């Protein structure tokens, strides 16, 4: 387990990374007048670098949609006719068990597509809900399948993202104790934001502490205690949903189980 010492998330789209240290505030983009790809924070996903720069930026027909906090994007069992990319904000994936209890599956952040693992059956396997005011870009599934070079590149990228995210989720949940799971989640988000061209050390979590606890199979009190300990030990600081990683190397060491602690897993 984590040892207290004072030493102290994807998206496969290649970003231009003109400012790799820009922070992700997850605030919604203006959508008046329709999609504006030039200012979309997820533009690299729809316009991979492998596509000629001279081609039209709107060759894939897309529609932007603004979701308010708590608004449902889609429900479990609903037919999937669209690919949905998060342009700003965050989307929580959830399911309910037979007793009506919520199970948080994860979060989709800026530059990532939500619902990829439902493509094969063309029906959503879970609910998706905006955790803050969020802008998404909806792309017709038929457009992606039509076979042009740009659409083929997009489809390939989406499938790679799905495989990667599934691998990461299994890695997070495979951790032995609470500290390792929380550290793994934070490192995962750090990697995913960095892949989208944002800061790897300062970002919005997209999930509340209750959601994080639910997702990791832990008690909310355990998450609060670990965040306090991580802060005291100089690993990271969290204010509401805003996270700042202070010592990424040490946080990665906790994730890997290199430290033990008197902290008890729950």
XYZ file of C-alpha atoms in Angstrom:
266
model
C 0.000 0.000 0.000
C 0.908 3.664 -0.248
C 3.708 4.796 2.048
C 3.434 8.340 3.364
C 6.537 10.293 2.396
C 7.269 14.003 2.194
C 8.674 13.632 -1.366
C 5.313 14.255 -2.771
C -7.177 8.765 -18.161
C -8.285 7.774 -24.132
C -7.590 9.903 -26.870
C -5.286 8.813 -29.613
C -5.784 11.969 -31.712
C -2.523 13.758 -32.398
C -2.705 17.376 -31.364
C -0.802 20.292 -32.829
C 0.373 20.959 -29.255
C 1.177 24.582 -30.036
C 0.734 25.239 -26.324
C 1.090 21.903 -24.526
C 0.810 23.528 -21.124
C -2.573 25.138 -21.714
C -5.026 24.002 -19.069
C -8.350 22.403 -19.777
C -11.137 24.408 -18.152
C -13.787 22.195 -19.781
C -15.989 25.271 -20.343
C -18.359 25.031 -23.316
C -17.473 26.605 -26.652
C -19.846 29.064 -28.348
C -22.019 27.225 -30.859
C -23.941 30.098 -32.454
C -23.992 29.733 -36.214
C -23.234 26.014 -36.117
C -19.976 24.060 -35.814
C -16.768 26.073 -35.887
C -14.030 23.510 -36.482
C -11.270 26.120 -36.365
C -11.904 26.626 -32.634
C -13.060 23.152 -31.659
C -10.874 21.666 -28.924
C -11.420 18.193 -30.413
C -10.581 19.159 -34.001
C -7.611 16.766 -34.186
C -9.926 13.795 -33.719
C -12.076 14.665 -36.743
C -9.140 15.996 -38.793
C -6.170 13.657 -38.276
C -2.781 14.955 -39.361
C -2.616 12.174 -41.951
C -5.270 14.060 -43.942
C -4.096 16.678 -46.406
C -4.212 20.190 -44.998
C -5.653 21.439 -48.281
C -8.813 19.357 -47.935
C -12.017 20.914 -46.637
C -12.231 21.127 -42.827
C -15.946 20.330 -42.992
C -15.777 17.273 -45.250
C -17.349 15.194 -42.453
C -20.781 16.604 -41.706
C -21.105 17.282 -37.996
C -23.547 19.009 -35.682
C -22.693 20.638 -32.378
C -24.939 20.264 -29.374
C -24.903 22.009 -26.002
C -25.726 19.928 -22.934
C -26.463 21.412 -19.539
C -25.041 19.847 -16.388
C -26.964 16.671 -15.600
C -28.515 16.438 -19.069
C -28.602 12.956 -20.586
C -26.778 12.545 -23.900
C -28.111 9.035 -24.521
C -29.640 6.155 -22.591
C -28.804 2.472 -22.327
C -30.520 0.489 -25.082
C -30.990 3.519 -27.338
C -30.058 2.997 -31.004
C -26.660 4.415 -31.931
C -26.674 6.307 -35.198
C -24.105 8.940 -34.275
C -20.498 9.174 -33.185
C -20.224 11.793 -30.468
C -17.021 13.696 -29.671
C -16.617 15.882 -26.579
C -15.549 19.386 -27.621
C -15.645 20.829 -24.103
C -16.863 19.697 -20.710
C -17.114 16.024 -19.724
C -19.487 13.081 -20.071
C -20.045 10.476 -17.340
C -20.903 6.898 -18.308
C -23.186 5.046 -15.915
C -25.376 1.960 -15.495
C -27.949 0.897 -12.916
C -28.152 -2.496 -11.262
C -31.353 -4.402 -10.483
C -31.722 -2.502 -7.221
C -31.584 0.833 -9.027
C -28.115 1.650 -7.712
C -25.864 3.718 -9.976
C -22.524 2.353 -11.164
C -20.149 4.951 -12.631
C -18.136 3.401 -15.454
C -15.851 6.316 -16.296
C -15.593 9.764 -17.840
C -15.053 10.985 -21.406
C -13.021 14.187 -21.637
C -12.185 16.796 -24.277
C -11.109 15.323 -27.603
C -12.520 11.845 -26.939
C -15.518 10.041 -28.413
C -18.181 8.610 -26.117
C -20.019 5.338 -26.705
C -17.385 3.698 -28.914
C -17.802 0.312 -27.303
C -21.437 0.236 -28.433
C -20.635 0.487 -32.142
C -20.678 -3.239 -32.854
C -24.254 -3.716 -31.623
C -25.376 -0.223 -32.665
C -27.100 0.185 -29.301
C -25.707 2.059 -26.331
C -24.637 -0.197 -23.485
C -24.993 2.487 -20.782
C -26.266 6.004 -20.052
C -24.157 9.083 -20.766
C -24.663 12.270 -18.742
C -22.979 15.685 -18.842
C -21.154 16.390 -15.566
C -20.929 20.104 -16.397
C -22.119 22.358 -19.222
C -20.725 20.449 -22.188
C -20.480 20.832 -25.967
C -20.409 17.717 -28.135
C -20.032 17.244 -31.879
C -22.258 14.573 -33.421
C -21.104 12.813 -36.589
C -23.364 10.545 -38.632
C -22.243 6.922 -38.371
C -22.860 6.405 -42.094
C -20.453 9.260 -42.869
C -17.672 7.441 -41.058
C -18.364 4.218 -42.966
C -18.456 5.778 -46.446
C -14.841 4.885 -47.210
C -13.055 8.159 -47.994
C -9.513 8.566 -46.728
C -10.481 11.071 -44.021
C -13.357 8.978 -42.733
C -11.287 5.789 -42.745
C -8.609 7.588 -40.722
C -11.220 8.805 -38.262
C -12.731 5.342 -37.872
C -9.307 3.762 -37.318
C -8.471 6.386 -34.724
C -11.744 5.834 -32.893
C -11.204 2.090 -32.715
C -7.665 2.599 -31.374
C -9.037 4.934 -28.715
C -11.650 2.392 -27.646
C -9.087 -0.405 -27.301
C -6.749 1.863 -25.346
C -9.450 3.098 -22.961
C -10.603 -0.453 -22.238
C -7.016 -1.441 -21.453
C -6.576 1.549 -19.155
C -9.845 0.844 -17.304
C -8.784 -2.738 -16.663
C -5.422 -1.471 -15.431
C -7.019 0.979 -12.983
C -9.468 -1.549 -11.555
C -6.736 -4.189 -11.334
C -4.853 -2.203 -8.704
C -4.648 -3.890 -5.298
C -5.633 -1.075 -2.969
C -7.391 2.270 -2.744
C -4.285 4.458 -2.996
C -3.064 2.654 -6.110
C -6.486 2.899 -7.773
C -6.823 6.621 -7.119
C -3.250 7.297 -8.263
C -3.871 5.215 -11.395
C -6.989 7.227 -12.221
C -5.139 10.528 -11.786
C -2.216 9.338 -13.926
C -4.678 8.112 -16.542
C -6.386 11.505 -16.765
C -2.980 13.200 -16.906
C -1.958 11.063 -19.892
C -5.253 11.620 -21.706
C -5.209 15.409 -21.303
C -1.590 15.515 -22.457
C -2.560 13.509 -25.559
C -5.104 16.225 -26.399
C -2.472 18.960 -26.103
C -3.394 20.144 -22.610
C -1.409 20.291 -19.407
C -0.582 16.897 -17.934
C -0.495 18.374 -14.436
C -3.489 20.713 -14.206
C -6.968 19.753 -15.361
C -10.600 19.279 -14.395
C -11.481 15.814 -13.154
C -14.914 15.769 -14.758
C -16.192 13.658 -11.848
C -17.258 14.500 -8.305
C -15.646 12.734 -5.351
C -18.754 10.574 -5.060
C -18.467 9.614 -8.721
C -14.757 8.816 -8.345
C -15.478 6.620 -5.334
C -18.260 4.855 -7.204
C -16.090 4.311 -10.273
C -13.206 2.861 -8.247
C -15.392 0.739 -6.000
C -14.434 2.682 -2.879
C -16.168 4.709 -0.166
C -16.390 8.479 -0.615
C -14.704 8.890 2.766
C -11.757 6.836 1.498
C -11.355 9.122 -1.518
C -11.515 12.246 0.668
C -8.945 10.812 3.095
C -6.583 9.799 0.290
C -6.849 13.194 -1.421
C -6.003 14.864 1.884
C -3.020 12.538 2.372
C -1.834 13.012 -1.203
C -2.035 16.773 -0.700
C -0.082 16.697 2.574
C 2.589 14.541 0.972
C 2.951 16.884 -1.993
C 1.577 14.593 -4.710
C -1.407 16.606 -5.871
C -3.946 19.220 -4.837
C -7.665 19.026 -5.615
C -10.089 21.933 -5.253
C -13.641 20.899 -6.102
C -13.189 19.172 -9.503
C -9.934 20.964 -10.314
C -6.745 18.886 -9.944
C -3.110 19.984 -9.917
C -0.472 17.273 -9.911
C 2.564 18.477 -7.968
C 4.833 15.448 -8.287
C 3.851 13.222 -11.201
C 6.804 10.863 -10.756
C 5.874 10.161 -7.144
C 2.204 9.730 -8.079
C 3.221 7.182 -10.716
C 5.233 5.354 -8.050
C 2.120 5.096 -5.882
C 0.177 3.786 -8.884
C 2.816 1.114 -9.417
C 2.652 -0.013 -5.789
C 6.224 1.009 -5.047
C 5.206 2.562 -1.718
C 3.441 0.950 1.218
C 1.414 2.652 3.904
C -0.616 2.390 7.021
C -3.588 3.530 4.955
C -6.168 0.790 4.747
C -7.975 -0.132 1.521
C -11.782 -0.080 1.487
